Coordinates of N, CA and C in Angstrom, one line a residue:
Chain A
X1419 N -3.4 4.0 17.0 CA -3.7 3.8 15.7 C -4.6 2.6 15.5
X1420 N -5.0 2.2 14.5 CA -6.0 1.5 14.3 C -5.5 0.2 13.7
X1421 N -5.8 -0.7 14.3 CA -5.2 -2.2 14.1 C -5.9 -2.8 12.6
X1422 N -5.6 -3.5 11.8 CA -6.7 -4.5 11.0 C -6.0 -5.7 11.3
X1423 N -7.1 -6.5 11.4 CA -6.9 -7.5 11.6 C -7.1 -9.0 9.8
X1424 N -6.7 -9.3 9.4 CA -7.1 -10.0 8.4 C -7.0 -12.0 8.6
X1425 N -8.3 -12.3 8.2 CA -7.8 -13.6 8.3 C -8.5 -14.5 7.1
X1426 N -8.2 -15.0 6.4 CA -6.8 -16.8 7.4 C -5.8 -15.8 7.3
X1427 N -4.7 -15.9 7.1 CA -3.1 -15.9 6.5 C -2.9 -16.0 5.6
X1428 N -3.4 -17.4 5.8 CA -2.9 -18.1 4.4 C -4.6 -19.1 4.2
X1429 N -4.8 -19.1 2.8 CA -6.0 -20.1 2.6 C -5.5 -21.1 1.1
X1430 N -5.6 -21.7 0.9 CA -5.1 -23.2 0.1 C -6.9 -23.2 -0.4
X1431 N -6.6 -22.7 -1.8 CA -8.1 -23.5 -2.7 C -8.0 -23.9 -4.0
X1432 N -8.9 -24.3 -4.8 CA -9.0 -25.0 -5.8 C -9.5 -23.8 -6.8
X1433 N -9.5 -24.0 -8.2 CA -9.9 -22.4 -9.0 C -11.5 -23.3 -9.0
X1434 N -11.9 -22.3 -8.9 CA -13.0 -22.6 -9.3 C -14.1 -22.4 -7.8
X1435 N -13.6 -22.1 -7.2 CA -14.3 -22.4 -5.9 C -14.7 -20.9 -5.1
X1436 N -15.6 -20.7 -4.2 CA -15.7 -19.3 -3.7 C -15.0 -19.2 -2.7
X1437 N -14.6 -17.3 -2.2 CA -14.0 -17.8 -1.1 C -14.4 -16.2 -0.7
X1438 N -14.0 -16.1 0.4 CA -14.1 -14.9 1.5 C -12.9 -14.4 2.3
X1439 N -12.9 -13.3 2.1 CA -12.0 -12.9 3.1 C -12.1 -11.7 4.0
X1440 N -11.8 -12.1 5.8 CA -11.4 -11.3 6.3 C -10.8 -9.9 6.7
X1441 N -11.2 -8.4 6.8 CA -10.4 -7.6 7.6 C -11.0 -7.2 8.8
X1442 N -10.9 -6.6 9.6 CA -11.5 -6.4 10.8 C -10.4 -5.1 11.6
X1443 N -11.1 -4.2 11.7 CA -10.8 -3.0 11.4 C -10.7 -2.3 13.8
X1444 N -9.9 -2.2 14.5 CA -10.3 -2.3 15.9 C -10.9 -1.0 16.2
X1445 N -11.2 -0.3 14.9 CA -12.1 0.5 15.5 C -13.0 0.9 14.4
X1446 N -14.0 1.8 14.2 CA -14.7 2.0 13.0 C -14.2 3.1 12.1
X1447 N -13.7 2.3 10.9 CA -13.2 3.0 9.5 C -14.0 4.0 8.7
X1448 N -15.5 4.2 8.9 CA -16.7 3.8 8.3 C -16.5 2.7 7.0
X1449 N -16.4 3.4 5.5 CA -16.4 2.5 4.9 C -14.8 3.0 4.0
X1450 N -14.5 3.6 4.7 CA -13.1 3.9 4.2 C -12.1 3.0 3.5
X1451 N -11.5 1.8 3.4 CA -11.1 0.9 3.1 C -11.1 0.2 1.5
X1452 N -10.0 -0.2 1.8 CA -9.1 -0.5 0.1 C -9.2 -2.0 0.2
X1453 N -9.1 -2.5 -0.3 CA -8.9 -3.9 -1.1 C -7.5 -4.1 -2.1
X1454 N -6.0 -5.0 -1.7 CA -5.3 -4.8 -3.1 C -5.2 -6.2 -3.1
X1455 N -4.4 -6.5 -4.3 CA -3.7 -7.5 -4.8 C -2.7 -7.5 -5.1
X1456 N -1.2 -8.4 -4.7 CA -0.4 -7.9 -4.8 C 0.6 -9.8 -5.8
X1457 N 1.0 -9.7 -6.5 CA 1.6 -10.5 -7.2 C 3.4 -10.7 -6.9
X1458 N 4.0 -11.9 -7.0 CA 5.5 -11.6 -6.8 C 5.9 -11.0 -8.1
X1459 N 6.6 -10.0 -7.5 CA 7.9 -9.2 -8.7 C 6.7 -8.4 -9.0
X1460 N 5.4 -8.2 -9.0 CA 4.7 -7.1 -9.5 C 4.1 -5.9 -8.3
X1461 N 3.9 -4.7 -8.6 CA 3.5 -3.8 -8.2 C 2.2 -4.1 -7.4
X1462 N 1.5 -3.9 -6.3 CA 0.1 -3.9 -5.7 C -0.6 -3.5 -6.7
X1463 N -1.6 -3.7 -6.8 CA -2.4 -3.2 -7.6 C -4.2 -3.0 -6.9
X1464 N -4.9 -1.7 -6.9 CA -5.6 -1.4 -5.9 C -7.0 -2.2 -6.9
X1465 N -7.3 -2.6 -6.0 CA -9.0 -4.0 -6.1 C -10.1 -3.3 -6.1
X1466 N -10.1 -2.7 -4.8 CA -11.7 -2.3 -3.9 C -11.6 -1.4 -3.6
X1467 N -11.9 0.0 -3.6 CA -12.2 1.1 -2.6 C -13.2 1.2 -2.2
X1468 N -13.4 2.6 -1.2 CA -14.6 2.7 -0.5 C -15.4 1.5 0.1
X1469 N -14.4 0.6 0.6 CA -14.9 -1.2 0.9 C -15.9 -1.8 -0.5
X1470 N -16.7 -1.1 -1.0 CA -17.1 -2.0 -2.3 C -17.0 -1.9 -3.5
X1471 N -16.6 -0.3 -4.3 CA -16.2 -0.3 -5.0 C -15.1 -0.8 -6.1
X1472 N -15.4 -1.3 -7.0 CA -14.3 -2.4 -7.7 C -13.3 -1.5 -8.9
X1473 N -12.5 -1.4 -8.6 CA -11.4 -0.6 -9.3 C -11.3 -1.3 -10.8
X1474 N -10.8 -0.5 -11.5 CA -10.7 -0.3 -13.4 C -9.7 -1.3 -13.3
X1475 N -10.4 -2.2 -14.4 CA -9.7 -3.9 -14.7 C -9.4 -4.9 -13.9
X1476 N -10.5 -5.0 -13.0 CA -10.8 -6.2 -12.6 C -12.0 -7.0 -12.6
X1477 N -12.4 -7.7 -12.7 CA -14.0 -8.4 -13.3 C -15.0 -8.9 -12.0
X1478 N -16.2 -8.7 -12.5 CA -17.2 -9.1 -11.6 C -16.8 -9.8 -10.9
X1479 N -16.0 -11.0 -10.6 CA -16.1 -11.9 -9.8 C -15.6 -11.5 -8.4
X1480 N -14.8 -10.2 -8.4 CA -14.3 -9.6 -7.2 C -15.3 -8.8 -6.9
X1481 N -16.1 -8.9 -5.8 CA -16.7 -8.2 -4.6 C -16.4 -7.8 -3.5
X1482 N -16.3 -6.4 -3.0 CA -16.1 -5.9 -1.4 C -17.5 -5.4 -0.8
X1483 N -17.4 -5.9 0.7 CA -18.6 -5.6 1.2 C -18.0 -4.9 3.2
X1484 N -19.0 -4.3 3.8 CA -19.0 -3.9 4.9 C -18.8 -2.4 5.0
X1485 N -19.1 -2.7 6.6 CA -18.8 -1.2 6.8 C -18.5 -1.0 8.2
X1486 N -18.2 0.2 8.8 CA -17.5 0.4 10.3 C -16.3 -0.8 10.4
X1487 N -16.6 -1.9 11.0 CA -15.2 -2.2 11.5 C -15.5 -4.2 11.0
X1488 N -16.3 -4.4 10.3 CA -15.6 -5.6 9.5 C -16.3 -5.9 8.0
X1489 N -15.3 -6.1 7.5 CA -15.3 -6.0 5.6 C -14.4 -7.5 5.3
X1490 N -15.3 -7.4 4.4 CA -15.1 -9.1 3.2 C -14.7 -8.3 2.3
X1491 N -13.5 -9.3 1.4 CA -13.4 -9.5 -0.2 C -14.1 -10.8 -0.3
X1492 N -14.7 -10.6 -1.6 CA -15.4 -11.9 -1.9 C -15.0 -12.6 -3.3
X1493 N -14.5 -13.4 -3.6 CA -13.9 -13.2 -4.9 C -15.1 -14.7 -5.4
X1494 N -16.2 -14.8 -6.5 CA -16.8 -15.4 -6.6 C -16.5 -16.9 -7.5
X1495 N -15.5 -17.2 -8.2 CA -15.2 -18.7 -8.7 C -13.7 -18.2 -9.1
X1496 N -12.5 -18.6 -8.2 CA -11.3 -18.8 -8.4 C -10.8 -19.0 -9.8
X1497 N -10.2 -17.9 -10.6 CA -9.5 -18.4 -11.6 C -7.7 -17.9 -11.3
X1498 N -7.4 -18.8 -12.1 CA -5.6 -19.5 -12.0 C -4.6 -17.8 -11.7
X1499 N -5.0 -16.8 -12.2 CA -4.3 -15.6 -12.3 C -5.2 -14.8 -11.0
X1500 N -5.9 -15.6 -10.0 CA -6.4 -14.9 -8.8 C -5.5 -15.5 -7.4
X1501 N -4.7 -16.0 -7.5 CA -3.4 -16.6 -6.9 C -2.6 -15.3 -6.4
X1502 N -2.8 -15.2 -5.1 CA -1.8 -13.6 -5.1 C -2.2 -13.6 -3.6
X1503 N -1.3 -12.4 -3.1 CA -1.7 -11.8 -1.8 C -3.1 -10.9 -1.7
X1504 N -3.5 -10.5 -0.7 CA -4.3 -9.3 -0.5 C -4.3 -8.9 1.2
X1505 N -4.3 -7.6 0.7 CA -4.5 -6.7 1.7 C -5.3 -5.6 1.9
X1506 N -5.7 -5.6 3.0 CA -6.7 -4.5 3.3 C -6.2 -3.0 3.7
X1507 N -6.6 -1.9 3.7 CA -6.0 -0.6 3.9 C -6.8 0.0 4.6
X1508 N -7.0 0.7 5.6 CA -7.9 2.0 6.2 C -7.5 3.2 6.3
X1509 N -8.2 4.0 5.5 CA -7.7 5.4 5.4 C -8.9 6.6 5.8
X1510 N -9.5 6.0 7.1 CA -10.2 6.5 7.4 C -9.8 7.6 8.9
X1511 N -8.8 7.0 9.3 CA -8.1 7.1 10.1 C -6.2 7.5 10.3
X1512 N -5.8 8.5 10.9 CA -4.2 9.3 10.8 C -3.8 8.8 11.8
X1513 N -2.6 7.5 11.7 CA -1.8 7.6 10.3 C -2.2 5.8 9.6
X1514 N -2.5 6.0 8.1 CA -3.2 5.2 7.8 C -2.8 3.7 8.3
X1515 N -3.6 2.5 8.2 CA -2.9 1.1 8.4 C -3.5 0.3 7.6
X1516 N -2.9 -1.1 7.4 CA -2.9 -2.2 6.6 C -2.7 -3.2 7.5
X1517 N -3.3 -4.3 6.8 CA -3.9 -5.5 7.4 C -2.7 -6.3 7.0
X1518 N -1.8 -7.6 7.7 CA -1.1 -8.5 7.3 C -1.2 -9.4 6.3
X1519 N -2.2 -9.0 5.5 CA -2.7 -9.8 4.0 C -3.2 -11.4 4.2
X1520 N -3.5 -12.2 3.0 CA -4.1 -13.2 3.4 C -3.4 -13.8 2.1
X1521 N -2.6 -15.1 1.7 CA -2.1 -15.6 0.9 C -2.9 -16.5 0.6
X1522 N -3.3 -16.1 -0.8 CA -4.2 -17.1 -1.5 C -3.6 -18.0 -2.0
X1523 N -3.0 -19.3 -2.0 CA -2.2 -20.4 -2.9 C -3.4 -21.4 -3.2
X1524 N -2.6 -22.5 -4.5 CA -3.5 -23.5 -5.2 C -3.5 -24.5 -4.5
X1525 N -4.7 -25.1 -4.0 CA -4.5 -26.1 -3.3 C -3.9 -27.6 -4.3
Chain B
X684 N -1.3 5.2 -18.5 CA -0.8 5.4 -17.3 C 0.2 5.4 -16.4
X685 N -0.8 5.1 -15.3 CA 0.6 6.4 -14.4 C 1.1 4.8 -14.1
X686 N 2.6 5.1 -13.9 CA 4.4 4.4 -13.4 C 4.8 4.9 -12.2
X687 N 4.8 4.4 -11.3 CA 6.1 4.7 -10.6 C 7.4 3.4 -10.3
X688 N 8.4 4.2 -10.4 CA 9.2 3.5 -10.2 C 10.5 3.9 -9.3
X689 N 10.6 2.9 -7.7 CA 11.5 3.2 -6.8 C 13.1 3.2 -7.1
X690 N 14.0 3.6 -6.5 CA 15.0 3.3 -7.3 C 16.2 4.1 -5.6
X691 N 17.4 3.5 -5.9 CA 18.2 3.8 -4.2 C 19.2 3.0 -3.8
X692 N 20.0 3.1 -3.5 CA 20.9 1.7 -2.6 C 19.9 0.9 -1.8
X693 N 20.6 -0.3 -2.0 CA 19.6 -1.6 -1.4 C 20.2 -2.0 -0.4
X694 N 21.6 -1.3 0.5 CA 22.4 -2.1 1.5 C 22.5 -0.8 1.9
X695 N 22.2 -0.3 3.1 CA 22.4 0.7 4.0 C 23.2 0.8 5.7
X696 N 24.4 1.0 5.8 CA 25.0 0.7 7.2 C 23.4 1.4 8.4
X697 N 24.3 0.4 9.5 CA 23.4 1.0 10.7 C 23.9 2.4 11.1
X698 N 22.9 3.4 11.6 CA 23.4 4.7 12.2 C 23.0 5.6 10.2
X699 N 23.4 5.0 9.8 CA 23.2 5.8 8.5 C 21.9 6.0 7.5
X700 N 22.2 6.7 6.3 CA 21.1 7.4 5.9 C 20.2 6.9 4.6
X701 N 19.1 6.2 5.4 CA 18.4 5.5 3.6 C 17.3 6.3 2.9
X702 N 17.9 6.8 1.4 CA 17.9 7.7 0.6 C 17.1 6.6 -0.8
X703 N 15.6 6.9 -0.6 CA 15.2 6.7 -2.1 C 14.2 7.4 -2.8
X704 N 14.5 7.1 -4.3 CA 13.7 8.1 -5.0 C 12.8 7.5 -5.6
X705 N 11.5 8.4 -6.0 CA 10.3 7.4 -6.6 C 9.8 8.5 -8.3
X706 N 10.5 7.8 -9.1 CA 9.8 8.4 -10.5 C 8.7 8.0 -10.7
X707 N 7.9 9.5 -11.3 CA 6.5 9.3 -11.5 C 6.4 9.1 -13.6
X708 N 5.8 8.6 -14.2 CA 5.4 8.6 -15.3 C 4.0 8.2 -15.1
X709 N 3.2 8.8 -16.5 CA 2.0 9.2 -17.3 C 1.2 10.1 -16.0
X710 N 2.0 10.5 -15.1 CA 1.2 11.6 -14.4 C 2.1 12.9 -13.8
X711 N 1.6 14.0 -13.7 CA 2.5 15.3 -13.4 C 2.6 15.1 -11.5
X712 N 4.0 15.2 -11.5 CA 4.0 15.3 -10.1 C 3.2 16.8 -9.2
X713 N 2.6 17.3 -10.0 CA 1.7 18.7 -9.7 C 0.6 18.7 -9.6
X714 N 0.3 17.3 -9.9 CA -1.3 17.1 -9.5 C -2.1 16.9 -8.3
X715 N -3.2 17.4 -8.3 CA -3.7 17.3 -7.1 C -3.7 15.8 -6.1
X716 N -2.4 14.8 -6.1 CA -2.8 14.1 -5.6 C -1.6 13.8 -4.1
X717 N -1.9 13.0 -3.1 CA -0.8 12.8 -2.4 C 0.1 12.0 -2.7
X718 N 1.5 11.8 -2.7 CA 2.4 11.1 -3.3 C 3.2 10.2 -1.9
X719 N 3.2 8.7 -1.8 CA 3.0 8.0 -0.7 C 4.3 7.5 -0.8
X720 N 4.9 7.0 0.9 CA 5.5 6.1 1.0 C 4.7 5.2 1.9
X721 N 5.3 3.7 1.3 CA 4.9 2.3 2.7 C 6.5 1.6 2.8
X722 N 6.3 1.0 3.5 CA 7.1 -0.1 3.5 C 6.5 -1.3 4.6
X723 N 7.3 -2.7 4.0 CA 6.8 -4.1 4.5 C 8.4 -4.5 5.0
X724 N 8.7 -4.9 6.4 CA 9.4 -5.3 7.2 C 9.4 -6.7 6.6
X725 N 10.3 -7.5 6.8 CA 9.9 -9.4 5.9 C 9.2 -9.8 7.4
X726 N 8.7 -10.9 6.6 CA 7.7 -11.3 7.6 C 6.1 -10.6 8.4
X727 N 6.5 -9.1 8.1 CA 5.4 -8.1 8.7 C 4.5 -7.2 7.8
X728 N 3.5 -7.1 8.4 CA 2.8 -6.0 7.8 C 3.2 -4.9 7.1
X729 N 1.9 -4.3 6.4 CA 2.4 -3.1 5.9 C 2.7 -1.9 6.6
X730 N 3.7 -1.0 6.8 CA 3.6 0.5 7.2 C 3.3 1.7 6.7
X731 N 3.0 2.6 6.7 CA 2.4 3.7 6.0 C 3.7 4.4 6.6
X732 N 4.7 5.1 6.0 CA 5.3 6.3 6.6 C 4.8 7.3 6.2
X733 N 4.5 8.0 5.0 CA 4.2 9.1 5.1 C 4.1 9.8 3.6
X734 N 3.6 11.3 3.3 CA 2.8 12.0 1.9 C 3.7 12.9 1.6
X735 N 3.6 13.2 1.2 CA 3.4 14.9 0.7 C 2.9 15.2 -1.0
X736 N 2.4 16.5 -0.7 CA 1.4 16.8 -1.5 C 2.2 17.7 -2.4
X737 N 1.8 18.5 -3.9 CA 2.5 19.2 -4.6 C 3.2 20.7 -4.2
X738 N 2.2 21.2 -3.3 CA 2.9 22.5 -2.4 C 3.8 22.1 -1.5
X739 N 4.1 20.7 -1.0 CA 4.9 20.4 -0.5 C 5.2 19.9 1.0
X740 N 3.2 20.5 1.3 CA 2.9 20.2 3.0 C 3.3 18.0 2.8
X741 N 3.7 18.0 4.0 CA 3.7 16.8 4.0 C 3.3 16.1 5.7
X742 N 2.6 14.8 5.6 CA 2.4 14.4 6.7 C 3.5 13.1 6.9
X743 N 3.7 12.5 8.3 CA 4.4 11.5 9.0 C 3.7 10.7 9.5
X744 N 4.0 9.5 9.7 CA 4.0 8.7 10.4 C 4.2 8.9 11.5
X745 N 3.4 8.9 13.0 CA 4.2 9.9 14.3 C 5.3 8.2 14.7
X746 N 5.4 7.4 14.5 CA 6.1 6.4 15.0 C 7.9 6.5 14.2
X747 N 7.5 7.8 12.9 CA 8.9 7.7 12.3 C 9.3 9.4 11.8
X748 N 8.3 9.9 12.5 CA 8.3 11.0 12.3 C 9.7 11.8 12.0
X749 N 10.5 11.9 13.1 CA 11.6 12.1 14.3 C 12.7 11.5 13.0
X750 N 12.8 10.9 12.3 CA 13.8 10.2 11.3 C 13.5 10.3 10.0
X751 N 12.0 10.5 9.1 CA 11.7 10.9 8.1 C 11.8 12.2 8.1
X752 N 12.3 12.1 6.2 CA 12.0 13.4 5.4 C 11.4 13.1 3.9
X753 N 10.3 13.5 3.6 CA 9.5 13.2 2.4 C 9.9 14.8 1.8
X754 N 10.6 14.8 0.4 CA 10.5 15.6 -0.2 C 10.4 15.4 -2.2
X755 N 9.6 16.9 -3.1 CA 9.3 16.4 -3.9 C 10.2 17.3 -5.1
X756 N 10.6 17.1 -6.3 CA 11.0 17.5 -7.1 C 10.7 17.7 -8.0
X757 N 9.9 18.7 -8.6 CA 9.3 18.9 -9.5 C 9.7 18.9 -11.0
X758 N 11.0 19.7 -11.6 CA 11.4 19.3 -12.3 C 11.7 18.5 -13.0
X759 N 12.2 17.2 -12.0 CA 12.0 15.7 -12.2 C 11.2 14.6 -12.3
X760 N 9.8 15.5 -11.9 CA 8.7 14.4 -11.8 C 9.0 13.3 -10.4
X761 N 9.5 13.7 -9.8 CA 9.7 12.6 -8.6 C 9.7 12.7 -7.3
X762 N 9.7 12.0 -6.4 CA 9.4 12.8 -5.1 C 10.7 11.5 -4.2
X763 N 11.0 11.8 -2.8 CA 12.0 11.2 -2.3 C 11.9 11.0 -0.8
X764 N 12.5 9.6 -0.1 CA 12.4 9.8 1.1 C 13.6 9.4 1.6
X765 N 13.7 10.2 3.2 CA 15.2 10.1 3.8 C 14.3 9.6 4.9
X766 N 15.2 8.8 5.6 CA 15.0 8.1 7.3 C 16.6 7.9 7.3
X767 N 16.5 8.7 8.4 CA 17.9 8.8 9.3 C 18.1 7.9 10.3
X768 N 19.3 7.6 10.6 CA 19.9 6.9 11.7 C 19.4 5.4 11.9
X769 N 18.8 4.8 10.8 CA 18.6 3.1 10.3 C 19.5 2.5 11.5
X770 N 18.4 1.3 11.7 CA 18.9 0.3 12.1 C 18.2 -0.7 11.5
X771 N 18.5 -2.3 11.8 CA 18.3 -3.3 11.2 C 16.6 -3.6 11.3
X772 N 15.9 -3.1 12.5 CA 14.4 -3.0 12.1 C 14.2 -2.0 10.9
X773 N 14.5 -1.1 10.0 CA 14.6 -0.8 9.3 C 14.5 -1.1 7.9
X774 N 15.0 -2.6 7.9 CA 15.3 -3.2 6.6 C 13.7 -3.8 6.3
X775 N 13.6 -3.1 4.8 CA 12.2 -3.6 4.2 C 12.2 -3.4 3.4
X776 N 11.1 -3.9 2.1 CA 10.6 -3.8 1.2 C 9.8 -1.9 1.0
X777 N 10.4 -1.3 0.7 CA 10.0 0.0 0.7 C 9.4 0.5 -0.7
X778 N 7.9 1.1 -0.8 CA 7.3 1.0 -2.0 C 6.7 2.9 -1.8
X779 N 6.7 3.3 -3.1 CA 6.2 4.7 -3.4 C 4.4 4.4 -4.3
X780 N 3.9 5.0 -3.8 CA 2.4 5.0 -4.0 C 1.7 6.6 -4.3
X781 N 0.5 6.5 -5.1 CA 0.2 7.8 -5.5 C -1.8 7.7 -4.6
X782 N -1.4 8.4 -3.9 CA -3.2 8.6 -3.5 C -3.9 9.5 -4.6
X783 N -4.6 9.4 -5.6 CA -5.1 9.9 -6.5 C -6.2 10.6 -6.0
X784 N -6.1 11.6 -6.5 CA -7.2 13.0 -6.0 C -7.5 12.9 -4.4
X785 N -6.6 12.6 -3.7 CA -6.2 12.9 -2.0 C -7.7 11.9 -1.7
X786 N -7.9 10.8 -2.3 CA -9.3 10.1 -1.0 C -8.6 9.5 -0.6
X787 N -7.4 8.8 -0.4 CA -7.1 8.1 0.7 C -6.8 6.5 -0.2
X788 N -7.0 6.5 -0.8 CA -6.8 5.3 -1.4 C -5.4 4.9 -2.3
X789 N -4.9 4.5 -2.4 CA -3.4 4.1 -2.8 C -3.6 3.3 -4.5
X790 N -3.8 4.2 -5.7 CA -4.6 3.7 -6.8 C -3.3 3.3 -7.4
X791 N -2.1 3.9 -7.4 CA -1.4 3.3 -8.2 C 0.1 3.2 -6.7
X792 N 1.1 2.1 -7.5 CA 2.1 1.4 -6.3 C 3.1 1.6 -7.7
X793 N 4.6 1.9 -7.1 CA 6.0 0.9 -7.4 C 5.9 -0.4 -7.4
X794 N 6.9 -1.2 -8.0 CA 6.6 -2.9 -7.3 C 7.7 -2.2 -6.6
X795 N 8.4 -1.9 -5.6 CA 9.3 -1.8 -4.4 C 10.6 -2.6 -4.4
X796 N 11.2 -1.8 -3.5 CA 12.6 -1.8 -3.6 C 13.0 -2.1 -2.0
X797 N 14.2 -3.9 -2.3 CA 14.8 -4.2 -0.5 C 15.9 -3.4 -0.3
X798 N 15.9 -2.9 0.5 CA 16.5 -2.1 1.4 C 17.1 -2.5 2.7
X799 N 18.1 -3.3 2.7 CA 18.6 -3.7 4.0 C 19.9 -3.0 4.6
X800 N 19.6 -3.3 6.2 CA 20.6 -2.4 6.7 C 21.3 -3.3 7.4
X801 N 22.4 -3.4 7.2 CA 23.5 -3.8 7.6 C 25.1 -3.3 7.5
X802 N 26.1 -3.9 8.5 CA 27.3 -2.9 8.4 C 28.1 -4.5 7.5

């Protein structure tokens, strides 16, 4: 099956600031891949498909990019309600896999 | 919009049988989409176990194949999963998801339900 790899883990920032993130995919997805966000006590909620496409009610500042086997989220100036997990998805590939997410906290 | 919401015993003995159901609202469980389980182990990544679709074909996870059963109920709008013979790797955060119009993509989630197994 197909590994993703996501990094940091964990990244500590300030609101306001840009940041990037990691998936890395061990074989090529093409551009198959999800982007979520996932909040405590709340439901995932899907971000990104198709690696760039930005899913219904979330704002410009969320960007996905890449393709085959490594993809960024890009989330452009941190605001206070962008504090959450994320994970990456490939559903390019049977049986699908997910990335160990990347914890966004306030530094 | 669409709801789902998981629902099941949250303490399951070892050797035995964890049984949960995933209500759908603001969408027909007849629609052309695939209707998902995952689950997250604590500490671990996500799993994908497995679909099934409104005719009822369904796919596995070949790593849990052997111990799932994804089934859907149409009357009730809801669909259900069985994994037999639990053990303590077992215990997780177990979440129902809707792949909308079958691309592959997981548009709408449960917030999910712990499920631990212990005697």
């Amino acid at each position: 099956e197909v590994v993703m790899t996501q990094s940091p883990s964990t990244l500590s920032v300030s609101p306001g600031e840009r940041v990037t993130l990691s998936c890395r995919a061990s074989q090529s997805v093409r551009n198959n891949l999800a982007w979520y966000q996932r909040k405590p006590g709340q439901a995932p909620r899907l971000l990104i498909y198709d690696a760039s496409t930005r899913a219904t009610g979330f704002p410009a500042r969320f960007s996905g990019s890449g393709s085959g086997t490594e993809f960024t989220l890009t989330i452009s100036s941190l605001q206070s309600e962008d504090f959450a997990i994320y994970f990456c998805h490939q559903y390019n590939n049977w049986p699908n896999t997910f990335g160990q997410g990347t914890n966004l906290d306030i530094k | 919009q669409v709801q789902l919401q998981e629902s099941g015993p949250g303490l399951v003995k070892p050797s035995g049988t964890l049984s949960l159901t995933c209500g759908v609202s603001g969408d027909s469980i007849n629609n052309s989409n695939w209707w998902t389980w995952v689950r997250q182990p604590p500490g671990k990544g996500l799993e994908w176990i497995g679909e099934i679709y409104p005719s009822g074909s369904t796919n596995y996870n070949p790593s849990l194949a052997s111990r799932v059963t994804i089934s859907i109920d149409r009357p009730k709008n809801q669909f259900s999963l069985r994994l037999s013979s639990v053990a303590a790797p077992d215990t997780a955060v177990y979440y129902c998801a809707r792949n909308g119009g079958s691309y592959g993509r997981l548009d709408f989630w449960g917030q999910g339900t712990l499920v631990t197994v212990s005697s």
